[in-house]
Tab-separated table of N, CA and C in Angstrom:
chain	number	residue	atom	x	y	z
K	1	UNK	N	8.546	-21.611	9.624
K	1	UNK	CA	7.173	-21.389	9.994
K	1	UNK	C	6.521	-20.341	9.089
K	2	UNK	N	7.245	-19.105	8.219
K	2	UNK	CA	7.222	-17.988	7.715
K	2	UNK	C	6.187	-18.827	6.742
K	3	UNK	N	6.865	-19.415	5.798
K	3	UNK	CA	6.767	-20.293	4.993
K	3	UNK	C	5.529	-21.469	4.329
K	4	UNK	N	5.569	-21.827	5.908
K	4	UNK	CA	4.155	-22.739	6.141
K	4	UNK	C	2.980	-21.684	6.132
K	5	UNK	N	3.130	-20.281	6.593
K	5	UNK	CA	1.894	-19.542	6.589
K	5	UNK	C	1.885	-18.931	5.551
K	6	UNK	N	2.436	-18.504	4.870
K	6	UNK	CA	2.407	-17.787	3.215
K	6	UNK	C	1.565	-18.774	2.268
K	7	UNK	N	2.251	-20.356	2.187
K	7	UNK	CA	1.285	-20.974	1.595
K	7	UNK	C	0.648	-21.753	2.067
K	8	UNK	N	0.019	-21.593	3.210
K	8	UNK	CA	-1.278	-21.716	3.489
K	8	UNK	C	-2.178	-20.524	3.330
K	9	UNK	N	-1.543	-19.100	3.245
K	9	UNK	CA	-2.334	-18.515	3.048
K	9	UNK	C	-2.806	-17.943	1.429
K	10	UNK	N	-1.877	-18.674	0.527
K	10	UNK	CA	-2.280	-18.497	-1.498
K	10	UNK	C	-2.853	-19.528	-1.089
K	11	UNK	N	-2.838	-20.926	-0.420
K	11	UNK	CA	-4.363	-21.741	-0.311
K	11	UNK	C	-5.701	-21.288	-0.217
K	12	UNK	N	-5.644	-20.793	0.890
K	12	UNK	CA	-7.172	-20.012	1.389
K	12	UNK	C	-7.394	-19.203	-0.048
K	13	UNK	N	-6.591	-18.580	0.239
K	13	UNK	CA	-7.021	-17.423	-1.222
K	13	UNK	C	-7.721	-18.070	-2.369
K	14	UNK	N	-7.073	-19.099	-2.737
K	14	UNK	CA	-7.588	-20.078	-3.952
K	14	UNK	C	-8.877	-20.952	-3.525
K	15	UNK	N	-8.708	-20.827	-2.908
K	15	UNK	CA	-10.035	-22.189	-2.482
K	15	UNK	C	-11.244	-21.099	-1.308
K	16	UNK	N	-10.904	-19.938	-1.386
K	16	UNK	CA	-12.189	-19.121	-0.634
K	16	UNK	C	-12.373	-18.104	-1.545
K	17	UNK	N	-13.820	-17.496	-1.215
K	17	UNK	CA	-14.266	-16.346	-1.748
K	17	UNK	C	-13.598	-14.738	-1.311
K	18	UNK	N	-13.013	-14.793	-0.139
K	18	UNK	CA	-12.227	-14.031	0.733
K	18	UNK	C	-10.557	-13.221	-0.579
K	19	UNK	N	-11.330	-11.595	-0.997
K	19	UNK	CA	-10.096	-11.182	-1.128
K	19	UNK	C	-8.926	-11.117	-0.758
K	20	UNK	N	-8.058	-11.526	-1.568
K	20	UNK	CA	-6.285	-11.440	-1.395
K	20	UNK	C	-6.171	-10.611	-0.506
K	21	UNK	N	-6.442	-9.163	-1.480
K	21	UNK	CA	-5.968	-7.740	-0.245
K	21	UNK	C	-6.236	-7.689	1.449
K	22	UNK	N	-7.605	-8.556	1.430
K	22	UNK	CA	-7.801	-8.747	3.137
K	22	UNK	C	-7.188	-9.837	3.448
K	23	UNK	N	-6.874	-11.099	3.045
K	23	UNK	CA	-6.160	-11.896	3.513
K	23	UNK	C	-4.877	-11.958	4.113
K	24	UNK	N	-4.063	-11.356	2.958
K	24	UNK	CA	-2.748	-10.883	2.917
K	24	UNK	C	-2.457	-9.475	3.589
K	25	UNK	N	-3.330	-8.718	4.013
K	25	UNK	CA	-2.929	-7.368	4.441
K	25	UNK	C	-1.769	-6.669	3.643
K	26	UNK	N	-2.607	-7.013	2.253
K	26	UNK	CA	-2.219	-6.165	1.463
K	26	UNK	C	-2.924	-5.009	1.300
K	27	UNK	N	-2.080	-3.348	0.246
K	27	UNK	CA	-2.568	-2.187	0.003
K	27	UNK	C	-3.580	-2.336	-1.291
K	28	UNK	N	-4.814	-1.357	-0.743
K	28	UNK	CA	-5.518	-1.331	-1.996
K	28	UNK	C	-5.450	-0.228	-2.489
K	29	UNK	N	-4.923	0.022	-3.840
K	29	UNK	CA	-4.814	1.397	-4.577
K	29	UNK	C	-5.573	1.651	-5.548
K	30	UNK	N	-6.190	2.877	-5.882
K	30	UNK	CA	-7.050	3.057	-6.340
K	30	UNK	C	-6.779	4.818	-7.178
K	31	UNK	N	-6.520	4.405	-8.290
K	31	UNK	CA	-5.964	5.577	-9.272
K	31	UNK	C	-7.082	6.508	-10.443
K	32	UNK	N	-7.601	7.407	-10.123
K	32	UNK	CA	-8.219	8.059	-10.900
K	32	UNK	C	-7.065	9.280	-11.993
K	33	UNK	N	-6.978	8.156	-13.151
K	33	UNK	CA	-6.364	9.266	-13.763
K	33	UNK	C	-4.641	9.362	-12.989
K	34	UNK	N	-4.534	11.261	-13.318
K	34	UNK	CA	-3.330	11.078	-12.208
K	34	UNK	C	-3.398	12.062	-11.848
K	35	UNK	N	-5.087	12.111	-11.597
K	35	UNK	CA	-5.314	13.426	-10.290
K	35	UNK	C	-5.927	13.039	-8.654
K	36	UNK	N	-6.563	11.833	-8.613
K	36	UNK	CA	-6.472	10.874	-7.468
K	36	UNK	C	-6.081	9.648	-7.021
K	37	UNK	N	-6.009	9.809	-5.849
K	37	UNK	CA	-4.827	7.962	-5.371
K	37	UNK	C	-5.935	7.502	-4.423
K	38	UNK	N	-6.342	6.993	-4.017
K	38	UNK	CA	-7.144	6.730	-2.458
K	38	UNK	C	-6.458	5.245	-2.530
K	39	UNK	N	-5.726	5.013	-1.221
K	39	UNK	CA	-5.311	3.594	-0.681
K	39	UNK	C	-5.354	3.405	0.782
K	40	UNK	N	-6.079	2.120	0.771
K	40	UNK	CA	-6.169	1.553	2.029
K	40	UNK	C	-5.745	0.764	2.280
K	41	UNK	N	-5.242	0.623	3.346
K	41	UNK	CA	-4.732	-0.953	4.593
K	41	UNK	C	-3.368	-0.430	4.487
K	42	UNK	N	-2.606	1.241	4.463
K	42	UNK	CA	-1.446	1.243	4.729
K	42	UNK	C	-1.270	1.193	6.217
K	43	UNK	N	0.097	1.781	6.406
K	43	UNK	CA	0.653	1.662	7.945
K	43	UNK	C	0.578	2.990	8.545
K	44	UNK	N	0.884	4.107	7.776
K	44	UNK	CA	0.980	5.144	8.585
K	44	UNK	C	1.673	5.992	7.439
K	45	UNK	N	1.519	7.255	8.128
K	45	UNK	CA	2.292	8.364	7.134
K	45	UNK	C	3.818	8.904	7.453
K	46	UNK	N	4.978	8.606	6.272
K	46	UNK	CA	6.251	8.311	7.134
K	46	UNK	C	6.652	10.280	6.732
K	47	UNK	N	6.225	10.718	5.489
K	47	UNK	CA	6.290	11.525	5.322
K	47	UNK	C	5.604	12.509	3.995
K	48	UNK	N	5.208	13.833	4.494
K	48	UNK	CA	4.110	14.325	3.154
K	48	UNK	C	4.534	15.823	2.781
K	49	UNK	N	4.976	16.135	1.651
K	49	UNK	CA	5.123	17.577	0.877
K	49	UNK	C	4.213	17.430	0.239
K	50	UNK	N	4.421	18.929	-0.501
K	50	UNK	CA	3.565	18.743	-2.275
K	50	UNK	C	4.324	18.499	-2.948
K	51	UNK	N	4.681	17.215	-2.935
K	51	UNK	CA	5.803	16.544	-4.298
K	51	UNK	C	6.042	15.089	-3.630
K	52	UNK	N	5.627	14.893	-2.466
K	52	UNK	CA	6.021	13.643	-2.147
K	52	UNK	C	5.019	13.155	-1.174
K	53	UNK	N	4.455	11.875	-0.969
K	53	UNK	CA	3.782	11.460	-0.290
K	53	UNK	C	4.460	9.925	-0.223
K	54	UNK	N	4.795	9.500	1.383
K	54	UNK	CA	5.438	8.346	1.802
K	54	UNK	C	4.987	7.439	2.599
K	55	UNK	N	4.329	6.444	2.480
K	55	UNK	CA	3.466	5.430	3.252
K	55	UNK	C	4.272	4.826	4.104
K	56	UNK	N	4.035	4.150	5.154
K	56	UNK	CA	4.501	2.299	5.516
K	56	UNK	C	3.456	1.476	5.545
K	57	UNK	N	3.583	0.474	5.066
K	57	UNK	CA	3.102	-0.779	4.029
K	57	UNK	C	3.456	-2.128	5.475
K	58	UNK	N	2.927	-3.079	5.341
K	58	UNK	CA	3.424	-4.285	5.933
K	58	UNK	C	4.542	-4.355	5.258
K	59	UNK	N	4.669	-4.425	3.914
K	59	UNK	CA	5.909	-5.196	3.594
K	59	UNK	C	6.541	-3.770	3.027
K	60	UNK	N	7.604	-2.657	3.372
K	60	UNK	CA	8.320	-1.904	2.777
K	60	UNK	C	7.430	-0.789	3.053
K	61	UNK	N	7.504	0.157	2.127
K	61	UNK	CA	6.918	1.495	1.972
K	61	UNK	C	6.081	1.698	0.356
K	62	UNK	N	5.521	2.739	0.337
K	62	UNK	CA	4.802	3.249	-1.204
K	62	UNK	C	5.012	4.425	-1.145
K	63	UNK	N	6.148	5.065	-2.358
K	63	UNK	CA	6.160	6.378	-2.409
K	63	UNK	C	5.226	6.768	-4.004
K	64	UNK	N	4.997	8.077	-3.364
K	64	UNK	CA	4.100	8.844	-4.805
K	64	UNK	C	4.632	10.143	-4.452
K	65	UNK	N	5.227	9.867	-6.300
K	65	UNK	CA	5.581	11.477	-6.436
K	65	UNK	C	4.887	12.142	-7.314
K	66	UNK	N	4.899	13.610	-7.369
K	66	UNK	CA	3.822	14.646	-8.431
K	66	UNK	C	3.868	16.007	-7.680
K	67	UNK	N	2.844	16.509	-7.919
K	67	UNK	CA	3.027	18.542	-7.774
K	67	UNK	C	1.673	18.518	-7.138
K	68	UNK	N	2.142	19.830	-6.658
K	68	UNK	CA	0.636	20.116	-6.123
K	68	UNK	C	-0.158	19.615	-5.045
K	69	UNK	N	0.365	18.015	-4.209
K	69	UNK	CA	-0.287	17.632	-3.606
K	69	UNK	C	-1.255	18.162	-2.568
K	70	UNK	N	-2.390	17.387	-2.064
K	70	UNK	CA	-3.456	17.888	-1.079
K	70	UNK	C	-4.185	16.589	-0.491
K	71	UNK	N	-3.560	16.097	1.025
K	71	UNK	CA	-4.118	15.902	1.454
K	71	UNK	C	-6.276	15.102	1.910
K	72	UNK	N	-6.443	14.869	0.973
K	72	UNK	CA	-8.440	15.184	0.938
K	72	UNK	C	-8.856	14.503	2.227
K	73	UNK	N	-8.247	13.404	2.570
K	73	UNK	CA	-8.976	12.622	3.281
K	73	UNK	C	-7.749	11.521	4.301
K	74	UNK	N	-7.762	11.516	5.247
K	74	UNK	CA	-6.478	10.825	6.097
K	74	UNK	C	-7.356	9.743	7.491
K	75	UNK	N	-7.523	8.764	6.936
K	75	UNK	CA	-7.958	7.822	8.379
K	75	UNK	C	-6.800	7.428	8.885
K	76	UNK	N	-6.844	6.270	9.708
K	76	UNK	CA	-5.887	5.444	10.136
K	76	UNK	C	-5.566	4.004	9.248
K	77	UNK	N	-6.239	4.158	8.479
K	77	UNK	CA	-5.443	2.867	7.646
K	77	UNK	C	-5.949	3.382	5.938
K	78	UNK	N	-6.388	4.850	5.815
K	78	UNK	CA	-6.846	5.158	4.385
K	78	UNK	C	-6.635	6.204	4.216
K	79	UNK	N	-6.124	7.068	2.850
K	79	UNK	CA	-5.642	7.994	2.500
K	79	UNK	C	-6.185	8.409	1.441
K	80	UNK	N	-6.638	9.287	1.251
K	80	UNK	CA	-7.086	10.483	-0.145
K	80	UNK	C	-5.982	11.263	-0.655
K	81	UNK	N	-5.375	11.410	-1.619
K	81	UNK	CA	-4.334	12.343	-2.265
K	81	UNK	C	-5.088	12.999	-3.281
K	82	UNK	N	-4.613	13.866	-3.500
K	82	UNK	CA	-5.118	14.995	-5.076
K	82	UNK	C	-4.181	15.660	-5.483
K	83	UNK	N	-4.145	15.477	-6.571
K	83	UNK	CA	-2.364	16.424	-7.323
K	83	UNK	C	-2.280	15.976	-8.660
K	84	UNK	N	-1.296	16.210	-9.107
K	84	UNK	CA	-0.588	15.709	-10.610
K	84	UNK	C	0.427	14.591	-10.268
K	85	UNK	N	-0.284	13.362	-10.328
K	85	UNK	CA	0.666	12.414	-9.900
K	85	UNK	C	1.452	11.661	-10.657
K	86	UNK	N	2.692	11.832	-10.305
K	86	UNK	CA	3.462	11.511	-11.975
K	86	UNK	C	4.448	10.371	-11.435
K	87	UNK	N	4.184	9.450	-10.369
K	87	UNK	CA	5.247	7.962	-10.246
K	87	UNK	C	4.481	7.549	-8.701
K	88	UNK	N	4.125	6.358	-9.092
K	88	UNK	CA	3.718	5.422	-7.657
K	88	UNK	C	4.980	3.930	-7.845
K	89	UNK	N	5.913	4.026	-6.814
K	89	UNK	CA	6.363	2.915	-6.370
K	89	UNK	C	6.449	2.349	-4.898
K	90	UNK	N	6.692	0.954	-4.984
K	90	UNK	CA	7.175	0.082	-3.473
K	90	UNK	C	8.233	0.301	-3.654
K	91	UNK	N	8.546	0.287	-2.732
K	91	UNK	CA	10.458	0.721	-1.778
K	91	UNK	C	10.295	-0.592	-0.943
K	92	UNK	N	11.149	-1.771	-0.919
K	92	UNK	CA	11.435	-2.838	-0.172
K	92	UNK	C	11.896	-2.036	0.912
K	93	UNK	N	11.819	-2.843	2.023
K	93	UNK	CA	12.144	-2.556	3.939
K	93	UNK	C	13.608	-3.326	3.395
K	94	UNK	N	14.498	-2.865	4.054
K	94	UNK	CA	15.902	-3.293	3.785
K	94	UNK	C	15.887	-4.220	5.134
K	95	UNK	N	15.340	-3.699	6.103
K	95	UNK	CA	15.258	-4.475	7.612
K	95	UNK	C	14.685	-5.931	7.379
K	96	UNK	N	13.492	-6.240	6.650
K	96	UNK	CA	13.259	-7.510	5.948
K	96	UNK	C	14.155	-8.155	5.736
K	97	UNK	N	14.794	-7.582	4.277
K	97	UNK	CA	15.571	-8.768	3.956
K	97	UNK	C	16.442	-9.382	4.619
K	98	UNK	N	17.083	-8.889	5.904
K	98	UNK	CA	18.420	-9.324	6.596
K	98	UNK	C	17.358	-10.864	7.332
């Protein structure tokens, strides 16, 4: 069933005007440089220093590492960072794959 809805949903995508990122409840990231991050449609905040900032994502996590971090701006599904940001990756959910 997983299956049948994934591609039905790269259908829609292709054949509507309707962004991916809202379709898919996917993250939108948004990089100034590598002194701001602002991303929306995460899950929540799993954990935050000044050196580490740790999302949950629908699918896995997004870590960002760098110095200095600050906080600017924190909704419930959008985040402001400010720092010297020196690595943005996805971390797969290990719980998924099983």
């Amino acid at each position: 069933m997983k299956k049948w809805r994934d591609n039905f949903k790269k259908w829609f995508i292709n054949h509507s005007d309707m962004p991916a990122d809202v379709i898919m409840d996917l993250p939108r990231i948004t990089m100034v440089g590598q002194l701001h991050i602002y991303i929306e449609n995460h899950k929540g905040v799993i954990s935050f220093s000044n050196e580490e900032l740790r999302l949950s994502m629908k699918q896995g996590q997004l870590q960002i590492i760098g110095k200095d971090f600050v906080l600017k701006a924190i909704l419930p599904e959008e985040i402001l960072l400010e720092g010297f940001i020196q690595k943005v990756q996805f971390l797969e959910d290990k719980r998924e794959l099983i």
